Amino acid sequence: MKLWKKSGTLLIATGIIHNAVGLLAGWPVLASMAAAGFVNTIGPGTAEMDRNAIFWFLFSGFLMLLLGKMMQDAIKLRQQPVPAYLGYCLLLLSVAGCLIMPASGFWLVLPQAVLIIYANRKARPAVAEGMAA
């Protein structure tokens, strides 16, 4: 089995882990937001940084789920790796995240980015041969 065919699934798994950690760690903050009715519970300024943090933490987890699903759909449709630029973008974001916040889950995205880049390097000659035919 080619591991690149699961690159979207791996990102979905990362999103699930991300949101599970967010829900567990941020439960008290989410409970206070729920008690306030959720609507307009995050205002400008630094007074609600914990609320800002948990919102963006969970929001980014859901974006990972969405991107992973789109990746899997594209892989299934095209029977090719997702484009290399996506791997390079994920690599750039994860390296920046690892440098700025070393004790984080950004490390989980590094191998996924490398997998996408590597799959495209291996697939390039096959794609070029197919185009020549």
Short mmCIF file of N, CA and C in Angstrom, two decimals:
data_model
loop_
_atom_site.label_atom_id
_atom_site.label_comp_id
_atom_site.label_asym_id
_atom_site.label_seq_id
_atom_site.Cartn_x
_atom_site.Cartn_y
_atom_site.Cartn_z
N MET A 1 0.84 -1.19 0.00
CA MET A 1 0.00 0.00 0.00
C MET A 1 0.88 1.25 0.00
N LYS A 2 0.45 2.23 -0.74
CA LYS A 2 1.19 3.49 -0.80
C LYS A 2 0.68 4.40 0.30
N LEU A 3 1.58 4.82 1.18
CA LEU A 3 1.21 5.62 2.34
C LEU A 3 0.62 6.98 1.95
N TRP A 4 1.07 7.54 0.81
CA TRP A 4 0.54 8.84 0.40
C TRP A 4 -0.97 8.80 0.18
N LYS A 5 -1.51 7.63 -0.11
CA LYS A 5 -2.95 7.52 -0.31
C LYS A 5 -3.72 7.78 0.97
N LYS A 6 -3.03 7.78 2.10
CA LYS A 6 -3.66 8.03 3.40
C LYS A 6 -3.29 9.40 3.96
N SER A 7 -2.68 10.27 3.16
CA SER A 7 -2.23 11.56 3.69
C SER A 7 -3.40 12.42 4.19
N GLY A 8 -4.53 12.37 3.52
CA GLY A 8 -5.70 13.10 4.01
C GLY A 8 -6.24 12.51 5.30
N THR A 9 -6.25 11.18 5.36
CA THR A 9 -6.71 10.50 6.57
C THR A 9 -5.81 10.83 7.75
N LEU A 10 -4.51 10.92 7.50
CA LEU A 10 -3.58 11.29 8.57
C LEU A 10 -3.87 12.70 9.09
N LEU A 11 -4.21 13.61 8.19
CA LEU A 11 -4.53 14.97 8.63
C LEU A 11 -5.86 14.99 9.37
N ILE A 12 -6.80 14.17 8.95
CA ILE A 12 -8.07 14.05 9.69
C ILE A 12 -7.79 13.54 11.10
N ALA A 13 -6.95 12.53 11.22
CA ALA A 13 -6.60 12.00 12.53
C ALA A 13 -5.93 13.07 13.40
N THR A 14 -5.08 13.88 12.79
CA THR A 14 -4.43 14.97 13.52
C THR A 14 -5.47 15.97 14.00
N GLY A 15 -6.45 16.28 13.16
CA GLY A 15 -7.52 17.19 13.55
C GLY A 15 -8.36 16.64 14.69
N ILE A 16 -8.62 15.34 14.66
CA ILE A 16 -9.39 14.72 15.73
C ILE A 16 -8.62 14.78 17.05
N ILE A 17 -7.34 14.44 16.99
CA ILE A 17 -6.49 14.53 18.20
C ILE A 17 -6.45 15.96 18.70
N HIS A 18 -6.28 16.90 17.79
CA HIS A 18 -6.20 18.32 18.14
C HIS A 18 -7.47 18.76 18.87
N ASN A 19 -8.61 18.41 18.32
CA ASN A 19 -9.87 18.83 18.95
C ASN A 19 -10.14 18.08 20.25
N ALA A 20 -9.74 16.83 20.33
CA ALA A 20 -9.91 16.09 21.59
C ALA A 20 -9.08 16.73 22.70
N VAL A 21 -7.83 17.08 22.39
CA VAL A 21 -6.99 17.76 23.38
C VAL A 21 -7.60 19.11 23.75
N GLY A 22 -8.08 19.83 22.74
CA GLY A 22 -8.70 21.13 23.00
C GLY A 22 -9.92 21.03 23.89
N LEU A 23 -10.76 20.03 23.64
CA LEU A 23 -11.95 19.86 24.47
C LEU A 23 -11.59 19.48 25.90
N LEU A 24 -10.62 18.60 26.05
CA LEU A 24 -10.21 18.18 27.39
C LEU A 24 -9.53 19.32 28.15
N ALA A 25 -8.57 19.96 27.51
CA ALA A 25 -7.81 21.02 28.18
C ALA A 25 -8.63 22.30 28.35
N GLY A 26 -9.52 22.55 27.40
CA GLY A 26 -10.26 23.81 27.42
C GLY A 26 -11.66 23.70 27.99
N TRP A 27 -11.99 22.55 28.58
CA TRP A 27 -13.35 22.35 29.07
C TRP A 27 -13.81 23.44 30.04
N PRO A 28 -13.01 23.84 31.01
CA PRO A 28 -13.47 24.90 31.93
C PRO A 28 -13.78 26.22 31.20
N VAL A 29 -12.97 26.56 30.24
CA VAL A 29 -13.19 27.79 29.47
C VAL A 29 -14.45 27.65 28.63
N LEU A 30 -14.61 26.50 27.97
CA LEU A 30 -15.81 26.27 27.16
C LEU A 30 -17.07 26.28 28.04
N ALA A 31 -16.96 25.74 29.25
CA ALA A 31 -18.10 25.74 30.17
C ALA A 31 -18.48 27.16 30.55
N SER A 32 -17.48 28.02 30.77
CA SER A 32 -17.79 29.41 31.11
C SER A 32 -18.41 30.14 29.92
N MET A 33 -17.96 29.80 28.72
CA MET A 33 -18.55 30.39 27.52
C MET A 33 -19.99 29.91 27.34
N ALA A 34 -20.23 28.62 27.61
CA ALA A 34 -21.58 28.07 27.50
C ALA A 34 -22.51 28.73 28.51
N ALA A 35 -22.00 28.93 29.73
CA ALA A 35 -22.81 29.57 30.77
C ALA A 35 -23.18 30.99 30.37
N ALA A 36 -22.31 31.63 29.57
CA ALA A 36 -22.58 32.99 29.11
C ALA A 36 -23.40 33.00 27.81
N GLY A 37 -23.73 31.82 27.28
CA GLY A 37 -24.56 31.74 26.09
C GLY A 37 -23.81 31.66 24.78
N PHE A 38 -22.50 31.51 24.78
CA PHE A 38 -21.62 31.41 23.62
C PHE A 38 -21.62 32.65 22.73
N VAL A 39 -22.76 33.23 22.43
CA VAL A 39 -22.82 34.36 21.50
C VAL A 39 -22.14 35.57 22.13
N ASN A 40 -21.19 36.14 21.39
CA ASN A 40 -20.48 37.35 21.80
C ASN A 40 -19.74 37.16 23.13
N THR A 41 -19.19 35.97 23.34
CA THR A 41 -18.46 35.71 24.59
C THR A 41 -16.96 35.98 24.47
N ILE A 42 -16.52 36.39 23.28
CA ILE A 42 -15.11 36.74 23.09
C ILE A 42 -15.05 38.15 22.56
N GLY A 43 -14.48 39.03 23.34
CA GLY A 43 -14.37 40.42 22.94
C GLY A 43 -12.95 40.79 22.59
N PRO A 44 -12.74 42.03 22.18
CA PRO A 44 -11.38 42.48 21.86
C PRO A 44 -10.56 42.65 23.15
N GLY A 45 -9.26 42.66 22.98
CA GLY A 45 -8.38 42.87 24.12
C GLY A 45 -7.86 41.57 24.69
N THR A 46 -7.11 41.70 25.76
CA THR A 46 -6.44 40.55 26.34
C THR A 46 -7.21 39.93 27.50
N ALA A 47 -8.33 40.51 27.89
CA ALA A 47 -9.08 40.01 29.04
C ALA A 47 -9.59 38.59 28.82
N GLU A 48 -9.87 38.23 27.58
CA GLU A 48 -10.42 36.91 27.28
C GLU A 48 -9.46 36.06 26.44
N MET A 49 -8.17 36.13 26.75
CA MET A 49 -7.19 35.38 25.96
C MET A 49 -7.42 33.88 26.03
N ASP A 50 -7.88 33.38 27.18
CA ASP A 50 -8.16 31.94 27.27
C ASP A 50 -9.31 31.55 26.34
N ARG A 51 -10.30 32.42 26.22
CA ARG A 51 -11.40 32.15 25.29
C ARG A 51 -10.95 32.25 23.84
N ASN A 52 -10.13 33.24 23.54
CA ASN A 52 -9.57 33.36 22.20
C ASN A 52 -8.76 32.11 21.85
N ALA A 53 -7.93 31.70 22.79
CA ALA A 53 -7.05 30.56 22.55
C ALA A 53 -7.84 29.28 22.26
N ILE A 54 -8.84 28.99 23.07
CA ILE A 54 -9.59 27.76 22.86
C ILE A 54 -10.42 27.84 21.58
N PHE A 55 -10.95 29.00 21.25
CA PHE A 55 -11.69 29.15 20.01
C PHE A 55 -10.79 28.83 18.82
N TRP A 56 -9.62 29.47 18.74
CA TRP A 56 -8.73 29.25 17.61
C TRP A 56 -8.14 27.85 17.61
N PHE A 57 -7.93 27.28 18.79
CA PHE A 57 -7.43 25.91 18.87
C PHE A 57 -8.43 24.95 18.22
N LEU A 58 -9.69 25.05 18.62
CA LEU A 58 -10.71 24.17 18.06
C LEU A 58 -11.01 24.50 16.59
N PHE A 59 -11.01 25.77 16.25
CA PHE A 59 -11.26 26.19 14.87
C PHE A 59 -10.20 25.59 13.94
N SER A 60 -8.93 25.65 14.36
CA SER A 60 -7.87 25.10 13.51
C SER A 60 -7.99 23.58 13.41
N GLY A 61 -8.44 22.93 14.47
CA GLY A 61 -8.66 21.49 14.41
C GLY A 61 -9.73 21.13 13.38
N PHE A 62 -10.82 21.92 13.36
CA PHE A 62 -11.86 21.67 12.37
C PHE A 62 -11.37 21.97 10.95
N LEU A 63 -10.49 22.95 10.80
CA LEU A 63 -9.92 23.21 9.47
C LEU A 63 -9.05 22.03 9.01
N MET A 64 -8.33 21.41 9.96
CA MET A 64 -7.56 20.22 9.61
C MET A 64 -8.48 19.09 9.14
N LEU A 65 -9.61 18.92 9.83
CA LEU A 65 -10.57 17.90 9.42
C LEU A 65 -11.07 18.18 8.01
N LEU A 66 -11.42 19.41 7.73
CA LEU A 66 -11.93 19.79 6.42
C LEU A 66 -10.88 19.59 5.33
N LEU A 67 -9.67 20.07 5.58
CA LEU A 67 -8.60 19.92 4.59
C LEU A 67 -8.27 18.45 4.37
N GLY A 68 -8.22 17.68 5.43
CA GLY A 68 -7.95 16.25 5.30
C GLY A 68 -9.01 15.54 4.46
N LYS A 69 -10.26 15.88 4.67
CA LYS A 69 -11.35 15.28 3.88
C LYS A 69 -11.24 15.68 2.41
N MET A 70 -10.94 16.93 2.17
CA MET A 70 -10.77 17.38 0.78
C MET A 70 -9.59 16.67 0.12
N MET A 71 -8.51 16.47 0.88
CA MET A 71 -7.34 15.76 0.36
C MET A 71 -7.72 14.33 0.00
N GLN A 72 -8.43 13.64 0.89
CA GLN A 72 -8.82 12.26 0.62
C GLN A 72 -9.72 12.17 -0.60
N ASP A 73 -10.64 13.11 -0.73
CA ASP A 73 -11.52 13.11 -1.90
C ASP A 73 -10.71 13.31 -3.18
N ALA A 74 -9.75 14.22 -3.16
CA ALA A 74 -8.92 14.48 -4.34
C ALA A 74 -8.06 13.26 -4.69
N ILE A 75 -7.51 12.62 -3.67
CA ILE A 75 -6.69 11.42 -3.90
C ILE A 75 -7.53 10.31 -4.51
N LYS A 76 -8.72 10.12 -3.98
CA LYS A 76 -9.61 9.08 -4.48
C LYS A 76 -10.01 9.35 -5.93
N LEU A 77 -10.29 10.61 -6.23
CA LEU A 77 -10.72 11.00 -7.57
C LEU A 77 -9.58 10.90 -8.58
N ARG A 78 -8.42 11.44 -8.22
CA ARG A 78 -7.31 11.53 -9.16
C ARG A 78 -6.39 10.32 -9.16
N GLN A 79 -6.40 9.55 -8.07
CA GLN A 79 -5.47 8.42 -7.91
C GLN A 79 -4.02 8.88 -8.03
N GLN A 80 -3.77 10.08 -7.51
CA GLN A 80 -2.43 10.67 -7.47
C GLN A 80 -2.28 11.38 -6.14
N PRO A 81 -1.04 11.64 -5.73
CA PRO A 81 -0.84 12.42 -4.51
C PRO A 81 -1.43 13.82 -4.67
N VAL A 82 -1.77 14.43 -3.55
CA VAL A 82 -2.19 15.84 -3.62
C VAL A 82 -0.99 16.65 -4.09
N PRO A 83 -1.19 17.84 -4.64
CA PRO A 83 -0.09 18.62 -5.20
C PRO A 83 1.02 18.91 -4.18
N ALA A 84 2.24 18.94 -4.69
CA ALA A 84 3.41 19.16 -3.83
C ALA A 84 3.33 20.49 -3.09
N TYR A 85 2.73 21.52 -3.71
CA TYR A 85 2.68 22.82 -3.04
C TYR A 85 1.96 22.72 -1.69
N LEU A 86 0.99 21.81 -1.59
CA LEU A 86 0.31 21.62 -0.32
C LEU A 86 1.27 21.06 0.72
N GLY A 87 2.10 20.12 0.31
CA GLY A 87 3.12 19.58 1.21
C GLY A 87 4.10 20.66 1.66
N TYR A 88 4.52 21.50 0.72
CA TYR A 88 5.46 22.57 1.08
C TYR A 88 4.80 23.60 2.01
N CYS A 89 3.54 23.91 1.77
CA CYS A 89 2.83 24.84 2.66
C CYS A 89 2.68 24.26 4.06
N LEU A 90 2.30 22.99 4.15
CA LEU A 90 2.19 22.33 5.46
C LEU A 90 3.56 22.27 6.15
N LEU A 91 4.61 22.03 5.36
CA LEU A 91 5.96 22.00 5.91
C LEU A 91 6.35 23.36 6.49
N LEU A 92 6.09 24.41 5.74
CA LEU A 92 6.41 25.77 6.19
C LEU A 92 5.65 26.11 7.47
N LEU A 93 4.35 25.83 7.48
CA LEU A 93 3.54 26.13 8.66
C LEU A 93 3.97 25.31 9.87
N SER A 94 4.25 24.03 9.66
CA SER A 94 4.63 23.19 10.80
C SER A 94 6.02 23.54 11.32
N VAL A 95 6.96 23.86 10.44
CA VAL A 95 8.29 24.28 10.90
C VAL A 95 8.19 25.58 11.69
N ALA A 96 7.42 26.54 11.17
CA ALA A 96 7.22 27.79 11.90
C ALA A 96 6.59 27.52 13.27
N GLY A 97 5.58 26.66 13.30
CA GLY A 97 4.92 26.33 14.56
C GLY A 97 5.86 25.64 15.53
N CYS A 98 6.70 24.72 15.01
CA CYS A 98 7.66 24.02 15.88
C CYS A 98 8.69 24.98 16.45
N LEU A 99 9.12 25.95 15.66
CA LEU A 99 10.10 26.92 16.14
C LEU A 99 9.50 27.86 17.18
N ILE A 100 8.30 28.32 16.93
CA ILE A 100 7.66 29.28 17.83
C ILE A 100 7.11 28.59 19.08
N MET A 101 6.60 27.37 18.91
CA MET A 101 5.97 26.65 20.02
C MET A 101 6.45 25.19 20.00
N PRO A 102 7.69 24.94 20.45
CA PRO A 102 8.24 23.58 20.36
C PRO A 102 7.42 22.52 21.10
N ALA A 103 6.84 22.86 22.22
CA ALA A 103 6.04 21.89 22.98
C ALA A 103 4.59 21.95 22.47
N SER A 104 4.39 21.42 21.27
CA SER A 104 3.07 21.48 20.64
C SER A 104 2.88 20.29 19.72
N GLY A 105 1.75 20.24 19.08
CA GLY A 105 1.44 19.18 18.14
C GLY A 105 1.88 19.48 16.71
N PHE A 106 2.55 20.61 16.51
CA PHE A 106 3.01 20.93 15.15
C PHE A 106 3.93 19.83 14.61
N TRP A 107 4.57 19.11 15.51
CA TRP A 107 5.47 18.03 15.10
C TRP A 107 4.72 16.92 14.35
N LEU A 108 3.44 16.78 14.62
CA LEU A 108 2.65 15.75 13.95
C LEU A 108 2.46 16.04 12.46
N VAL A 109 2.50 17.30 12.09
CA VAL A 109 2.26 17.68 10.70
C VAL A 109 3.53 17.56 9.85
N LEU A 110 4.70 17.64 10.47
CA LEU A 110 5.96 17.54 9.73
C LEU A 110 6.05 16.27 8.87
N PRO A 111 5.85 15.08 9.45
CA PRO A 111 5.94 13.89 8.60
C PRO A 111 4.87 13.84 7.52
N GLN A 112 3.71 14.41 7.80
CA GLN A 112 2.65 14.43 6.79
C GLN A 112 3.06 15.30 5.60
N ALA A 113 3.68 16.43 5.89
CA ALA A 113 4.15 17.32 4.82
C ALA A 113 5.23 16.64 3.99
N VAL A 114 6.17 16.00 4.66
CA VAL A 114 7.25 15.30 3.96
C VAL A 114 6.69 14.17 3.11
N LEU A 115 5.68 13.46 3.60
CA LEU A 115 5.04 12.38 2.86
C LEU A 115 4.46 12.90 1.54
N ILE A 116 3.80 14.04 1.58
CA ILE A 116 3.20 14.62 0.37
C ILE A 116 4.29 15.04 -0.61
N ILE A 117 5.33 15.69 -0.10
CA ILE A 117 6.43 16.13 -0.97
C ILE A 117 7.12 14.93 -1.60
N TYR A 118 7.43 13.93 -0.79
CA TYR A 118 8.11 12.73 -1.29
C TYR A 118 7.26 12.00 -2.32
N ALA A 119 5.96 11.88 -2.06
CA ALA A 119 5.07 11.19 -2.99
C ALA A 119 5.07 11.88 -4.35
N ASN A 120 5.14 13.19 -4.36
CA ASN A 120 5.16 13.93 -5.62
C ASN A 120 6.48 13.75 -6.35
N ARG A 121 7.56 13.66 -5.62
CA ARG A 121 8.86 13.44 -6.26
C ARG A 121 8.92 12.07 -6.91
N LYS A 122 8.33 11.07 -6.24
CA LYS A 122 8.31 9.72 -6.80
C LYS A 122 7.32 9.61 -7.96
N ALA A 123 6.21 10.35 -7.88
CA ALA A 123 5.16 10.24 -8.90
C ALA A 123 5.49 11.04 -10.16
N ARG A 124 6.38 12.02 -10.06
CA ARG A 124 6.66 12.90 -11.19
C ARG A 124 7.09 12.14 -12.45
N PRO A 125 8.05 11.19 -12.39
CA PRO A 125 8.40 10.48 -13.62
C PRO A 125 7.24 9.68 -14.20
N ALA A 126 6.44 9.08 -13.36
CA ALA A 126 5.29 8.30 -13.85
C ALA A 126 4.28 9.20 -14.52
N VAL A 127 4.06 10.39 -13.97
CA VAL A 127 3.13 11.34 -14.57
C VAL A 127 3.67 11.80 -15.91
N ALA A 128 4.98 12.09 -15.98
CA ALA A 128 5.59 12.55 -17.23
C ALA A 128 5.50 11.46 -18.29
N GLU A 129 5.71 10.18 -17.90
CA GLU A 129 5.60 9.09 -18.86
C GLU A 129 4.17 8.97 -19.36
N GLY A 130 3.20 9.14 -18.48
CA GLY A 130 1.79 9.05 -18.87
C GLY A 130 1.40 10.15 -19.81
N MET A 131 2.02 11.32 -19.65
CA MET A 131 1.69 12.45 -20.52
C MET A 131 2.29 12.25 -21.90
N ALA A 132 3.41 11.53 -21.99
CA ALA A 132 4.08 11.32 -23.26
C ALA A 132 3.33 10.27 -24.09
N ALA A 133 2.60 9.41 -23.42
CA ALA A 133 1.91 8.32 -24.13
C ALA A 133 0.71 8.81 -24.90
#
